[in-house]
mmCIF file of C-alpha atoms in Angstrom:
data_model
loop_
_atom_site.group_PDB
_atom_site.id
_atom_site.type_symbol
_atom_site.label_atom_id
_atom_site.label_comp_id
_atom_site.label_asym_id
_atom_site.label_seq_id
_atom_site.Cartn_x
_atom_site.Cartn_y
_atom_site.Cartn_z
ATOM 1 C CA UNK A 1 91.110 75.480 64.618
ATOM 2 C CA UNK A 2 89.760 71.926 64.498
ATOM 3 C CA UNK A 3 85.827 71.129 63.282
ATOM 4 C CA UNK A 4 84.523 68.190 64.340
ATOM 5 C CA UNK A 5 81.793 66.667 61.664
ATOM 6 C CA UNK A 6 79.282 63.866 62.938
ATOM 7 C CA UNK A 7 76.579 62.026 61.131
ATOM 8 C CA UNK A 8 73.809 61.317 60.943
ATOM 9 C CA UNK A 9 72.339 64.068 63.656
ATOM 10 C CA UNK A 10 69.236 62.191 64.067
ATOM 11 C CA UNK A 11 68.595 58.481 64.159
ATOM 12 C CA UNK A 12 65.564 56.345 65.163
ATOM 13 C CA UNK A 13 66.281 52.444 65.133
ATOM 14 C CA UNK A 14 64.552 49.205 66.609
ATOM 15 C CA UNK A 15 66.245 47.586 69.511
ATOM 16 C CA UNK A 16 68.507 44.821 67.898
ATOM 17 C CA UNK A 17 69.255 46.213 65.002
ATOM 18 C CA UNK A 18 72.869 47.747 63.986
ATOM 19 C CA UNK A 19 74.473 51.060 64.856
ATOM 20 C CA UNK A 20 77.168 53.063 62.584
ATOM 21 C CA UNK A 21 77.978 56.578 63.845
ATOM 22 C CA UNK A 22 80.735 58.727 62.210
ATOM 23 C CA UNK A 23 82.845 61.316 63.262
ATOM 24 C CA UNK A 24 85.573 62.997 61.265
ATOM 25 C CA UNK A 25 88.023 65.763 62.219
ATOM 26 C CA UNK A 26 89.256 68.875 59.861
ATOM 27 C CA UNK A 27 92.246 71.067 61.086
ATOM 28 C CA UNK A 28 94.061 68.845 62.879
ATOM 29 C CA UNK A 29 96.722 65.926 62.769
ATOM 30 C CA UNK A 30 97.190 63.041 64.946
ATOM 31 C CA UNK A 31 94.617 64.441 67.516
ATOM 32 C CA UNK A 32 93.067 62.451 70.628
ATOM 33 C CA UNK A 33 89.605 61.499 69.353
ATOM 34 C CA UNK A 34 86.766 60.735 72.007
ATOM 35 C CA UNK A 35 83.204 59.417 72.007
ATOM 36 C CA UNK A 36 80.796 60.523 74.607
ATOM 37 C CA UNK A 37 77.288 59.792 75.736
ATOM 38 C CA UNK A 38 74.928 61.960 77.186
ATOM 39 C CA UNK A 39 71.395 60.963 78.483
ATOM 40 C CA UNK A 40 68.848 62.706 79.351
ATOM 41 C CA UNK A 41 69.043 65.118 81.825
ATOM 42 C CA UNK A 42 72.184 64.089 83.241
ATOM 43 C CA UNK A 43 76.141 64.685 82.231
ATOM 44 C CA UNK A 44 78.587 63.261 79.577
ATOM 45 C CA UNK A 45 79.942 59.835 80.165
ATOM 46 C CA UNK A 46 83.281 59.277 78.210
ATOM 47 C CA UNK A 47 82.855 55.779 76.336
ATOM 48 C CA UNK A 48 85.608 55.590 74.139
ATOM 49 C CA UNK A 49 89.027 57.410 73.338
ATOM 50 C CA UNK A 50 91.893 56.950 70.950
ATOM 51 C CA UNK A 51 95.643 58.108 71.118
ATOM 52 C CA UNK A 52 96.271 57.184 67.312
ATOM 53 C CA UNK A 53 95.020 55.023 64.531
ATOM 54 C CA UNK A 54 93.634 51.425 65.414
ATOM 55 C CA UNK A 55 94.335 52.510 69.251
ATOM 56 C CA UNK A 56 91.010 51.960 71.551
ATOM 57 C CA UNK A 57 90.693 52.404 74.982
ATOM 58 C CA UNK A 58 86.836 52.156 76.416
ATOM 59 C CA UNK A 59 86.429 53.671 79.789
ATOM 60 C CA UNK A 60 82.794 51.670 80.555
ATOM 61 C CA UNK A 61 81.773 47.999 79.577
ATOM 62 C CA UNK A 62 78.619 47.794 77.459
ATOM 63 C CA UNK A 63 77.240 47.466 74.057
ATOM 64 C CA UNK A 64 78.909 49.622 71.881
ATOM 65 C CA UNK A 65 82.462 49.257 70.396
ATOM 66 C CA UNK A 66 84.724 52.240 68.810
ATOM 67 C CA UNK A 67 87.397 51.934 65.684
ATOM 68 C CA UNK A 68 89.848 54.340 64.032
ATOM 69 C CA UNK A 69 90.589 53.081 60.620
ATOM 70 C CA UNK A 70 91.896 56.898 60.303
ATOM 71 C CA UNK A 71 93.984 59.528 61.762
ATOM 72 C CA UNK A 72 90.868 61.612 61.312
ATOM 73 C CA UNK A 73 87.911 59.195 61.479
ATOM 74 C CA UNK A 74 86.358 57.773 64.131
ATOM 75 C CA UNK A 75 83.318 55.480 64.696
ATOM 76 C CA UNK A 76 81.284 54.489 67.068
ATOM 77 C CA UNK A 77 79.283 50.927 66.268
ATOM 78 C CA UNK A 78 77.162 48.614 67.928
ATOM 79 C CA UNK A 79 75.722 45.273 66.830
ATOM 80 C CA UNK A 80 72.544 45.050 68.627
ATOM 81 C CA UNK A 81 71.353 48.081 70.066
ATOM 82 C CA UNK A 82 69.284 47.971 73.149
ATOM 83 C CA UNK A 83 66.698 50.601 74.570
ATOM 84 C CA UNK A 84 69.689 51.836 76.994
ATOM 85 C CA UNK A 85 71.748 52.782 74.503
ATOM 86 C CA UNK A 86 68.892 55.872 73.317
ATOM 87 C CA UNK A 87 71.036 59.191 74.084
ATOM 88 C CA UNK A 88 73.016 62.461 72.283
ATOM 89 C CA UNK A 89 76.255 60.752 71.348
ATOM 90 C CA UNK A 90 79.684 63.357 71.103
ATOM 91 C CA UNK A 91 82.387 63.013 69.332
ATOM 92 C CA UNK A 92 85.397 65.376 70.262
ATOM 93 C CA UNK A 93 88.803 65.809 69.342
ATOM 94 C CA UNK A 94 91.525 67.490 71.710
ATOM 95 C CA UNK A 95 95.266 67.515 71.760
ATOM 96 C CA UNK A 96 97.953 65.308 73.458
ATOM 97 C CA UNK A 97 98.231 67.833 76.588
ATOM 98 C CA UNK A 98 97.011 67.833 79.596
ATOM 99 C CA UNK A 99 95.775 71.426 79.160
ATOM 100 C CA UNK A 100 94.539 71.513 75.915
ATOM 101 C CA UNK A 101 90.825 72.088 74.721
ATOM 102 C CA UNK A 102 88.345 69.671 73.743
ATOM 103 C CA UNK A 103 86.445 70.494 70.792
ATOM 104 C CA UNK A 104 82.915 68.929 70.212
ATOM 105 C CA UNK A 105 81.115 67.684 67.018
ATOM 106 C CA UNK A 106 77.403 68.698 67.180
ATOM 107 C CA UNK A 107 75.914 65.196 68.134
ATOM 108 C CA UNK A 108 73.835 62.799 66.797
ATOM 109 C CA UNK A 109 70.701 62.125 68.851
ATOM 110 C CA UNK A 110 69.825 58.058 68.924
ATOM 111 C CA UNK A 111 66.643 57.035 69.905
ATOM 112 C CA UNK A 112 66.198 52.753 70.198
ATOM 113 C CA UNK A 113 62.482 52.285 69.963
ATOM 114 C CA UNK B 1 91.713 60.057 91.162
ATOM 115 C CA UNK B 2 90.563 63.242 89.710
ATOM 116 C CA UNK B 3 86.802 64.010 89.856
ATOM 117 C CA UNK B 4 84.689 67.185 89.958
ATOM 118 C CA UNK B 5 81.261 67.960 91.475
ATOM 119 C CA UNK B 6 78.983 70.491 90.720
ATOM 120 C CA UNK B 7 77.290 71.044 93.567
ATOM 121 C CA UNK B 8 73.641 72.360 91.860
ATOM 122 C CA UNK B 9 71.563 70.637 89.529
ATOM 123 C CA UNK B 10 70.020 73.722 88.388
ATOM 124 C CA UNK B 11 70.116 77.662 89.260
ATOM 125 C CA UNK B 12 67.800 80.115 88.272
ATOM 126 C CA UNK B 13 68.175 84.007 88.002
ATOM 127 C CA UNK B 14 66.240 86.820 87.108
ATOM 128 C CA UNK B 15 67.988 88.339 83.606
ATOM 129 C CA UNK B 16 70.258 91.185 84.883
ATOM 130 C CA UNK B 17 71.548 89.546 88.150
ATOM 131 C CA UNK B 18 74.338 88.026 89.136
ATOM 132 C CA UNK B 19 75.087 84.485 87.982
ATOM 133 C CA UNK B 20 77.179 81.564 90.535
ATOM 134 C CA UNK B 21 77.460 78.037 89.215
ATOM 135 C CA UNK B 22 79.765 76.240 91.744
ATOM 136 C CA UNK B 23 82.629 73.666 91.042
ATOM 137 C CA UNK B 24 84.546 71.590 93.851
ATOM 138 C CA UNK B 25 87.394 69.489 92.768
ATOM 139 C CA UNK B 26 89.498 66.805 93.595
ATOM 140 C CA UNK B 27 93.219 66.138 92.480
ATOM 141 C CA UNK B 28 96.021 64.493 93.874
ATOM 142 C CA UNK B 29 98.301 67.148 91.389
ATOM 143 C CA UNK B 30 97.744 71.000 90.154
ATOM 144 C CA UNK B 31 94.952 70.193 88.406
ATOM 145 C CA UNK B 32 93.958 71.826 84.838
ATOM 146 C CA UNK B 33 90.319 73.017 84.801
ATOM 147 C CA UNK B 34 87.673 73.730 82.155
ATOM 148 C CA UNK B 35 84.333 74.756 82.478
ATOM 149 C CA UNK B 36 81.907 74.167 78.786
ATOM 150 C CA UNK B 37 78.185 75.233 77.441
ATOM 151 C CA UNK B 38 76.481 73.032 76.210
ATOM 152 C CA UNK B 39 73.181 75.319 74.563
ATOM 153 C CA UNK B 40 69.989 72.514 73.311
ATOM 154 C CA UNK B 41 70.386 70.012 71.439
ATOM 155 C CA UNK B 42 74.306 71.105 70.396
ATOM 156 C CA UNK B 43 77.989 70.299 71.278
ATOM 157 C CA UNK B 44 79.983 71.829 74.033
ATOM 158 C CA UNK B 45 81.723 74.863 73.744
ATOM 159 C CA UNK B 46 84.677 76.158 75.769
ATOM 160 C CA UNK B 47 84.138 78.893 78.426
ATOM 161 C CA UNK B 48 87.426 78.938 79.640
ATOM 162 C CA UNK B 49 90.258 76.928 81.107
ATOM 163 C CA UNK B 50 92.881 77.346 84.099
ATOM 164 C CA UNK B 51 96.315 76.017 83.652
ATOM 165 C CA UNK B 52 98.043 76.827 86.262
ATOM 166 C CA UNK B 53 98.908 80.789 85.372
ATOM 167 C CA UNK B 54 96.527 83.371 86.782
ATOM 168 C CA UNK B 55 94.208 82.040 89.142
ATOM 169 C CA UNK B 56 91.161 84.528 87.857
ATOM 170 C CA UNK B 57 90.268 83.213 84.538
ATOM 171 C CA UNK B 58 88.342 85.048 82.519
ATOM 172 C CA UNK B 59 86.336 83.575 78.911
ATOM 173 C CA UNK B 60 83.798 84.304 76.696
ATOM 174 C CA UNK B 61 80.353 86.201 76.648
ATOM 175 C CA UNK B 62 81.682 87.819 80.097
ATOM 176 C CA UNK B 63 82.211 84.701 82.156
ATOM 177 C CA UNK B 64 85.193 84.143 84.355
ATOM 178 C CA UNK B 65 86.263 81.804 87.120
ATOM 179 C CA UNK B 66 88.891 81.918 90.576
ATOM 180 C CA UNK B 67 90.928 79.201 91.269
ATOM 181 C CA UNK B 68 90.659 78.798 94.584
ATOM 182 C CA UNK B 69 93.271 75.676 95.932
ATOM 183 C CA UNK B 70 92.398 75.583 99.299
ATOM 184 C CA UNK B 71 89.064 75.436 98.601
ATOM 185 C CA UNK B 72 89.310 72.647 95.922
ATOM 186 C CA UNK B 73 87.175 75.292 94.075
ATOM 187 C CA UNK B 74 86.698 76.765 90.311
ATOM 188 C CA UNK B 75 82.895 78.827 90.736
ATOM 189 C CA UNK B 76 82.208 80.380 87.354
ATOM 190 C CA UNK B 77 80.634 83.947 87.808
ATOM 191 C CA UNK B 78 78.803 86.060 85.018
ATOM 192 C CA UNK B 79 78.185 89.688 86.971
ATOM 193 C CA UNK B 80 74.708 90.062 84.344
ATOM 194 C CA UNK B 81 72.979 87.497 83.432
ATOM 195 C CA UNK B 82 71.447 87.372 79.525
ATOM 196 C CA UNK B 83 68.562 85.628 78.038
ATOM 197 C CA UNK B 84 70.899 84.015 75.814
ATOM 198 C CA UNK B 85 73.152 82.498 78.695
ATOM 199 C CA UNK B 86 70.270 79.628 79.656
ATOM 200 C CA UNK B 87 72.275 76.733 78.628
ATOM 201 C CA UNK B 88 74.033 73.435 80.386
ATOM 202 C CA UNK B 89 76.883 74.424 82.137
ATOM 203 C CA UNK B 90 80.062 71.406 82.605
ATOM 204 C CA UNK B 91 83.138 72.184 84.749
ATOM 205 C CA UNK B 92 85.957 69.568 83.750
ATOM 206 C CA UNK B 93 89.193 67.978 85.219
ATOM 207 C CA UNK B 94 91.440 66.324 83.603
ATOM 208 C CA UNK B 95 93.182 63.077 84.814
ATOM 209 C CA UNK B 96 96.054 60.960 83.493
ATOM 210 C CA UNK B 97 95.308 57.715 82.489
ATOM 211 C CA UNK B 98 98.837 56.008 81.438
ATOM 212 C CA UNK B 99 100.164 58.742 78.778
ATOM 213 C CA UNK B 100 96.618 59.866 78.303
ATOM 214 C CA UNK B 101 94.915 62.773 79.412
ATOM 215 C CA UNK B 102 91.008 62.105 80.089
ATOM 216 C CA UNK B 103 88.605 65.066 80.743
ATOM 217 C CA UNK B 104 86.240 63.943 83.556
ATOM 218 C CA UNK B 105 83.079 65.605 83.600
ATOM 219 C CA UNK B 106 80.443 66.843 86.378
ATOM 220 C CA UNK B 107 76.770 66.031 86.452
ATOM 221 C CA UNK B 108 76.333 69.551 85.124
ATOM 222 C CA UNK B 109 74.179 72.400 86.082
ATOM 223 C CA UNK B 110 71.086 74.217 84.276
ATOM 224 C CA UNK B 111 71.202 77.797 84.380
ATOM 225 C CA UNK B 112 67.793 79.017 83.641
ATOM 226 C CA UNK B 113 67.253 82.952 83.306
ATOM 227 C CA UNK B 114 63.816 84.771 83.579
ATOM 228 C CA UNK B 115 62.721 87.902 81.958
#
């Protein structure tokens, strides 16, 4: 089965400065990669997904972009970060059916000070 | 458009009871449902999932959930509830976005158990 491998799983940065978060997936080929957000006390908003390599779709507007320079990587980046963007960020893989299982990376908690 | 909502923000039970954690859907097509556990500070982690076979669905650690279509309904039901169960609960549909499938999420509920 697939693992799902994010880093770092904690980060503290200033508002303004850059963001690099990685996610990498074992077990799997060619899967449907997806970056989620989760803030605190409230559910998982999808912010980015990817059908293949180089192939972004963003579901919300805001301050983050996503890339896939891999069939296995996939990063989640910012320029400036601002206080809003503080939150657990997900990374999950899943196949190419309707039906199939999501499987989640263990997070990496961001907090913009 | 496909959306769920989970009706309660939080439930508590007494360890030992019965657990309910509701789940109303809506889906212009036979929908496929998931419901996750998300424990502190971790990923998610599939309960279970109905595809459109059996209508009672049963996963891990003694969970299960009942398809119900004309109630636009997948509860998720634990007969005893454990210590170890306290967790965030998600239930899940899925929706097609062009040749994409997207897994829209509740709010999620809390399920806190005391001793």
């Amino acid at each position: 089965s697939q693992t799902i491998h994010q880093w770092p799983a904690t980060l503290v940065q200033p508002v303004g400065s850059p963001l690099s978060l990685e996610c990498t997936v074992e077990g799997t080929s060619n899967p449907n990669l997806y970056w989620y957000r989760q803030a605190a006390g409230r559910g998982l908003q999808l912010l980015f997904y990817s059908v293949g390599i180089g192939q972004i779709s963003s579901e919300v507007p805001q301050n983050l972009s996503a890339s896939r320079p891999q069939d296995r990587q996939f990063i989640l980046s910012s320029k400036k970060l601002l206080l809003s963007d503080s939150g657990f960020y997900l990374c999950a893989c899943g196949g190419l059916a309707g039906t199939d299982t999501q499987y989640f990376g263990p997070g990496t908690r961001l907090t913009v000070l | 458009a496909q959306s769920v909502t989970q009706l309660d923000s939080h439930v508590s039970v007494s360890e030992g009871t019965p657990v309910l954690l509701r789940c109303n859907y809506s889906s212009s097509y036979s929908p496929s449902l998931f419901w996750y556990v998300q424990h502190p500070n971790k990923g998610l982690q599939l309960l279970l999932k109905y595809t459109s076979a059996a209508t009672l669905v049963k996963g891990i650690n003694g969970f299960e959930a009942e398809f119900k279509k004309s109630e636009t309904s997948f509860h998720l039901t634990k007969p005893s509830a454990h210590m170890s169960d306290a967790a965030e609960y998600f239930c899940v549909v899925i929706k097609q976005s062009g040749g994409s499938y997207i897994p829209t999420f509740g709010r999620g509920t809390s399920l806190i158990v005391h001793p």
